[in-house]
XYZ file of C-alpha atoms in Angstrom:
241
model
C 88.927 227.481 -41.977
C 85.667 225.769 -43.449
C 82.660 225.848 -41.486
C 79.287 224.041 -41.515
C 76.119 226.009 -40.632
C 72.857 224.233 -40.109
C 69.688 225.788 -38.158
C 66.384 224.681 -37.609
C 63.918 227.300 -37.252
C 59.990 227.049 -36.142
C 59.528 228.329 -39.786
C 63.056 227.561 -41.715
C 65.809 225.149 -42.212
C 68.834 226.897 -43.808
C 71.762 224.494 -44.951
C 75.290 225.891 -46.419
C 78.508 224.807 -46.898
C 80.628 221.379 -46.750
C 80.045 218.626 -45.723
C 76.501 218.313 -47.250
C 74.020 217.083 -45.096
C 70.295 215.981 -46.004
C 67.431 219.121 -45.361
C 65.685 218.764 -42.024
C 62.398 219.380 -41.202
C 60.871 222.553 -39.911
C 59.372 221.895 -35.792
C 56.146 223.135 -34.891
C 55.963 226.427 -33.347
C 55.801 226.885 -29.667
C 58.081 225.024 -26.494
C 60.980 222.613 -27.203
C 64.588 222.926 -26.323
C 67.157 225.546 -28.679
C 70.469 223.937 -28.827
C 73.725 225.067 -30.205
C 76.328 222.328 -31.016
C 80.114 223.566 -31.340
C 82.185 220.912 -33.090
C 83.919 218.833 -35.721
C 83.422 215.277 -37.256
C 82.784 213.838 -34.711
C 79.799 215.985 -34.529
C 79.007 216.089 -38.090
C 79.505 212.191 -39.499
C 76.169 210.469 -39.520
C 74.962 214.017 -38.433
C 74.609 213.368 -34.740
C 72.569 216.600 -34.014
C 69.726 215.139 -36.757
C 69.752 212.099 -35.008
C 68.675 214.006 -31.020
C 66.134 215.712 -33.404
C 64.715 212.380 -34.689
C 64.478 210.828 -31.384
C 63.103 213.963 -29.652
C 60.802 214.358 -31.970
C 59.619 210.485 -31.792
C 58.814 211.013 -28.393
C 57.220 213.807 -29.165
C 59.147 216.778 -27.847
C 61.004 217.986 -30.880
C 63.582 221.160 -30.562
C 62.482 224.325 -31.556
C 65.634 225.707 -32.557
C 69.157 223.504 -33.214
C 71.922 225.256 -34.615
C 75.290 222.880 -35.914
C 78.567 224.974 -36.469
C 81.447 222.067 -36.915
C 84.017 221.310 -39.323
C 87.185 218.840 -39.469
C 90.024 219.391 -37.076
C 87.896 222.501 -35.346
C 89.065 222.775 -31.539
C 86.355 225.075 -28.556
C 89.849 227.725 -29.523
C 88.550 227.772 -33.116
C 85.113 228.170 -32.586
C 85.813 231.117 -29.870
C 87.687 233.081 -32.982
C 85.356 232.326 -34.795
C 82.659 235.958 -35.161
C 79.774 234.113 -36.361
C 79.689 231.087 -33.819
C 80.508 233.783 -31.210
C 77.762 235.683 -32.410
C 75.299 232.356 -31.785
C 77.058 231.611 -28.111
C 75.838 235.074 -27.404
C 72.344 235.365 -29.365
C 70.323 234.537 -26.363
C 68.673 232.317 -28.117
C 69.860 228.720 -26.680
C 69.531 226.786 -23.895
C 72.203 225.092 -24.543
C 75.406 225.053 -25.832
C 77.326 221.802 -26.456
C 80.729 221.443 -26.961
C 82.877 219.029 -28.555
C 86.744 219.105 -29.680
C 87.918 216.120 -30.349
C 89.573 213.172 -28.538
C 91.479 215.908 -25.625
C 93.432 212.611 -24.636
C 97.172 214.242 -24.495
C 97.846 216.646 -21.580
C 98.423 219.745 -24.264
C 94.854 218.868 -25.528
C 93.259 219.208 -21.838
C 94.972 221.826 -20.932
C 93.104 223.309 -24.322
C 90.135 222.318 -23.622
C 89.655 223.253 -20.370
C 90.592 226.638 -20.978
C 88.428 227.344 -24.144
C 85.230 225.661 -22.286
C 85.703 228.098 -19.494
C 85.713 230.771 -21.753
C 82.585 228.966 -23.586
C 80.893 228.308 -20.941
C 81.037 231.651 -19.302
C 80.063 233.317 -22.611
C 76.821 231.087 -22.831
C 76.141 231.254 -19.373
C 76.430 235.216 -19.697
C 73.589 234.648 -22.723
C 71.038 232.552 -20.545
C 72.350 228.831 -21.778
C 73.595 226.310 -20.481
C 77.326 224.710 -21.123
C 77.520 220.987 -21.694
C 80.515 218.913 -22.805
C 80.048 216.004 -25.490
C 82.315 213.339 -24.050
C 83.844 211.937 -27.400
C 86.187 208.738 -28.239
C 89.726 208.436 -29.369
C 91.046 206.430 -32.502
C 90.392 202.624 -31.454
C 93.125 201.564 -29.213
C 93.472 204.901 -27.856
C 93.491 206.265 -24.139
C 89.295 206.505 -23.785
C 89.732 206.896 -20.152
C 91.951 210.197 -20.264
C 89.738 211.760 -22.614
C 86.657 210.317 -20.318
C 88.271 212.272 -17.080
C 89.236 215.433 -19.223
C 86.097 216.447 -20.414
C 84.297 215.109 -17.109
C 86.644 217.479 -15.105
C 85.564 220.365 -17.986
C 82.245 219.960 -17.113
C 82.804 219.897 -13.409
C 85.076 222.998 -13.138
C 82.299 224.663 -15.505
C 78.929 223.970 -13.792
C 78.195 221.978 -17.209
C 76.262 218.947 -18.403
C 78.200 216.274 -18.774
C 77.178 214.719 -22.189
C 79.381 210.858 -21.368
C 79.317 209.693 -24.477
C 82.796 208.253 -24.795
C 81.896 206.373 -21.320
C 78.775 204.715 -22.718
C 81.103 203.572 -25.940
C 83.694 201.989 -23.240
C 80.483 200.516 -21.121
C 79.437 198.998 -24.580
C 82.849 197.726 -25.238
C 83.155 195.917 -22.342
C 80.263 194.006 -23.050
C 80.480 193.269 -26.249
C 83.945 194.419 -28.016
C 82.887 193.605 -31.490
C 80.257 196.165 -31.429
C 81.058 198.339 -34.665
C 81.199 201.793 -33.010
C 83.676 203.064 -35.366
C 83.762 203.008 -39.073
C 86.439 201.767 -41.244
C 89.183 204.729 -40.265
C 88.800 202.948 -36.563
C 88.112 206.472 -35.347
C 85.110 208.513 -36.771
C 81.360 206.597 -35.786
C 79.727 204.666 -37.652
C 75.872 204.320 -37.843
C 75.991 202.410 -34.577
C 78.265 204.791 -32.866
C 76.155 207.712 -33.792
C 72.957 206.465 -32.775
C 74.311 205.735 -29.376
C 75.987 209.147 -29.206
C 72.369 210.812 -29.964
C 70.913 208.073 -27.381
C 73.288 209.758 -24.885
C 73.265 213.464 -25.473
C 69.141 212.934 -26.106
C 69.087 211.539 -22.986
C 70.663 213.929 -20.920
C 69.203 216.963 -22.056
C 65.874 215.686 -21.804
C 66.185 214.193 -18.268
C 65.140 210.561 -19.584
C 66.247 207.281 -19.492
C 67.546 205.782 -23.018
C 64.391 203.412 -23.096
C 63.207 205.875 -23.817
C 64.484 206.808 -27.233
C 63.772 204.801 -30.416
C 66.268 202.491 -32.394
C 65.898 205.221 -35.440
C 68.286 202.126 -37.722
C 66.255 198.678 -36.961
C 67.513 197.499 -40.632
C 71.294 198.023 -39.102
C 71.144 197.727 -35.313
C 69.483 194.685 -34.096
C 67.222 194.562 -31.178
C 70.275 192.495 -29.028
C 72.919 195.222 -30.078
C 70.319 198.108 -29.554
C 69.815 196.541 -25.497
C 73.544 196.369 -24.993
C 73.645 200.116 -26.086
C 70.967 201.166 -24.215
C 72.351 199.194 -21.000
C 75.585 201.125 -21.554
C 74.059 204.099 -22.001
C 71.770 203.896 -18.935
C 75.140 202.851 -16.784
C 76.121 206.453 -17.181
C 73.872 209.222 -18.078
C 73.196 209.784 -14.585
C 76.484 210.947 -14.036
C 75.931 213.930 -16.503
C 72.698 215.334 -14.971
């Protein structure tokens, strides 16, 4: 099993195995939110966790810790057996912990991942954080609504945030289908994907509207597909508070 390791300090960033991933900056001492983020490429590509840094910290409320553990094909089951990410779930030192384990479209894969975010979830809750489920996409053509009700019923039966990512894709999608969400494998996100993933999960666990949040790729995302993403995203977030 590879893993990826990335934590943001008030006085450190510490970076260490595959896939690389670009430094990030130390935040200021003092308040901001500690997040955890369990995972695997779909957490990692474009670095999604960077990009909720960026845009908390452009409105001025960076996080004061953010841990990444995620690596390709990782499900919640592999993270759980994992000692090290076990060891962060029950540090105390998060406020929350989001999970993410791929598509979860079949009925095998929700009966996994309802079981391992119980477990999860009751771990972090044990350790004074909060659960919350990152809603994620299947390949393009694939059954987004399953995986939409899956991890919305994980998040239900486990008093978590609901992080509706994969909704706010759909949402975008149905008003404009050529938006390039996806890359070039039709499954992993592109830049535009990942910024509106960040736009989501920034905007839940900071209790604000995606107006909020910057475009952080104006060279890439143009104002008219940034307001179609941010209409899509504001169509659901609510539901995840």
């Amino acid at each position: 099993m590879r893993h990826r390791f990335l934590a943001v300090l008030t006085l450190a960033a510490i970076a260490c195995a595959a896939p690389p991933i670009e430094p990030i900056s130390s935040s200021p001492p003092g308040g901001g939110l500690r997040l955890l983020f369990l995972g695997n490429s779909l957490t990692y590509v474009h670095d999604v966790p960077q990009l909720v840094i960026s845009m908390a910290t452009a409105i001025g409320r960076p996080p004061r810790i953010v841990v990444t553990r995620a690596a390709a094909n990782l499900g919640l089951e592999d993270h759980w057996n994992d000692a090290k990410t076990r060891a962060f779930v029950m540090s105390g030192h998060f406020d929350f912990v989001i999970m993410q384990q791929g598509p979860s479209t079949l009925p095998e894969s929700r009966i996994d991942l309802l079981h391992w975010a119980e477990v999860l979830s009751a771990a972090a809750r044990r350790h004074g954080a909060r659960p919350a489920m990152y809603g994620v996409w299947p390949t393009r053509g694939g059954d987004i609504d399953a995986g939409i009700t899956n991890y919305s019923d994980a998040a239900t039966a486990n008093d978590a945030l609901l992080l509706p990512v994969a909704a706010a894709w759909r949402a975008t999608w149905a008003a404009d289908p050529s938006m390039p969400l996806q890359g070039s494998d039709d499954f992993h996100q592109g830049v535009h994907g990942a910024w509106l993933a960040a736009l989501v999960i920034a905007s839940v666990l900071y209790d604000l509207p995606p107006e909020r949040f910057p475009n952080l790729f104006p060279a890439i995302i143009t104002a008219a597909q940034e307001s179609v993403m941010k209409a899509a995203a504001t169509s659901v977030v609510a539901r995840g508070r």
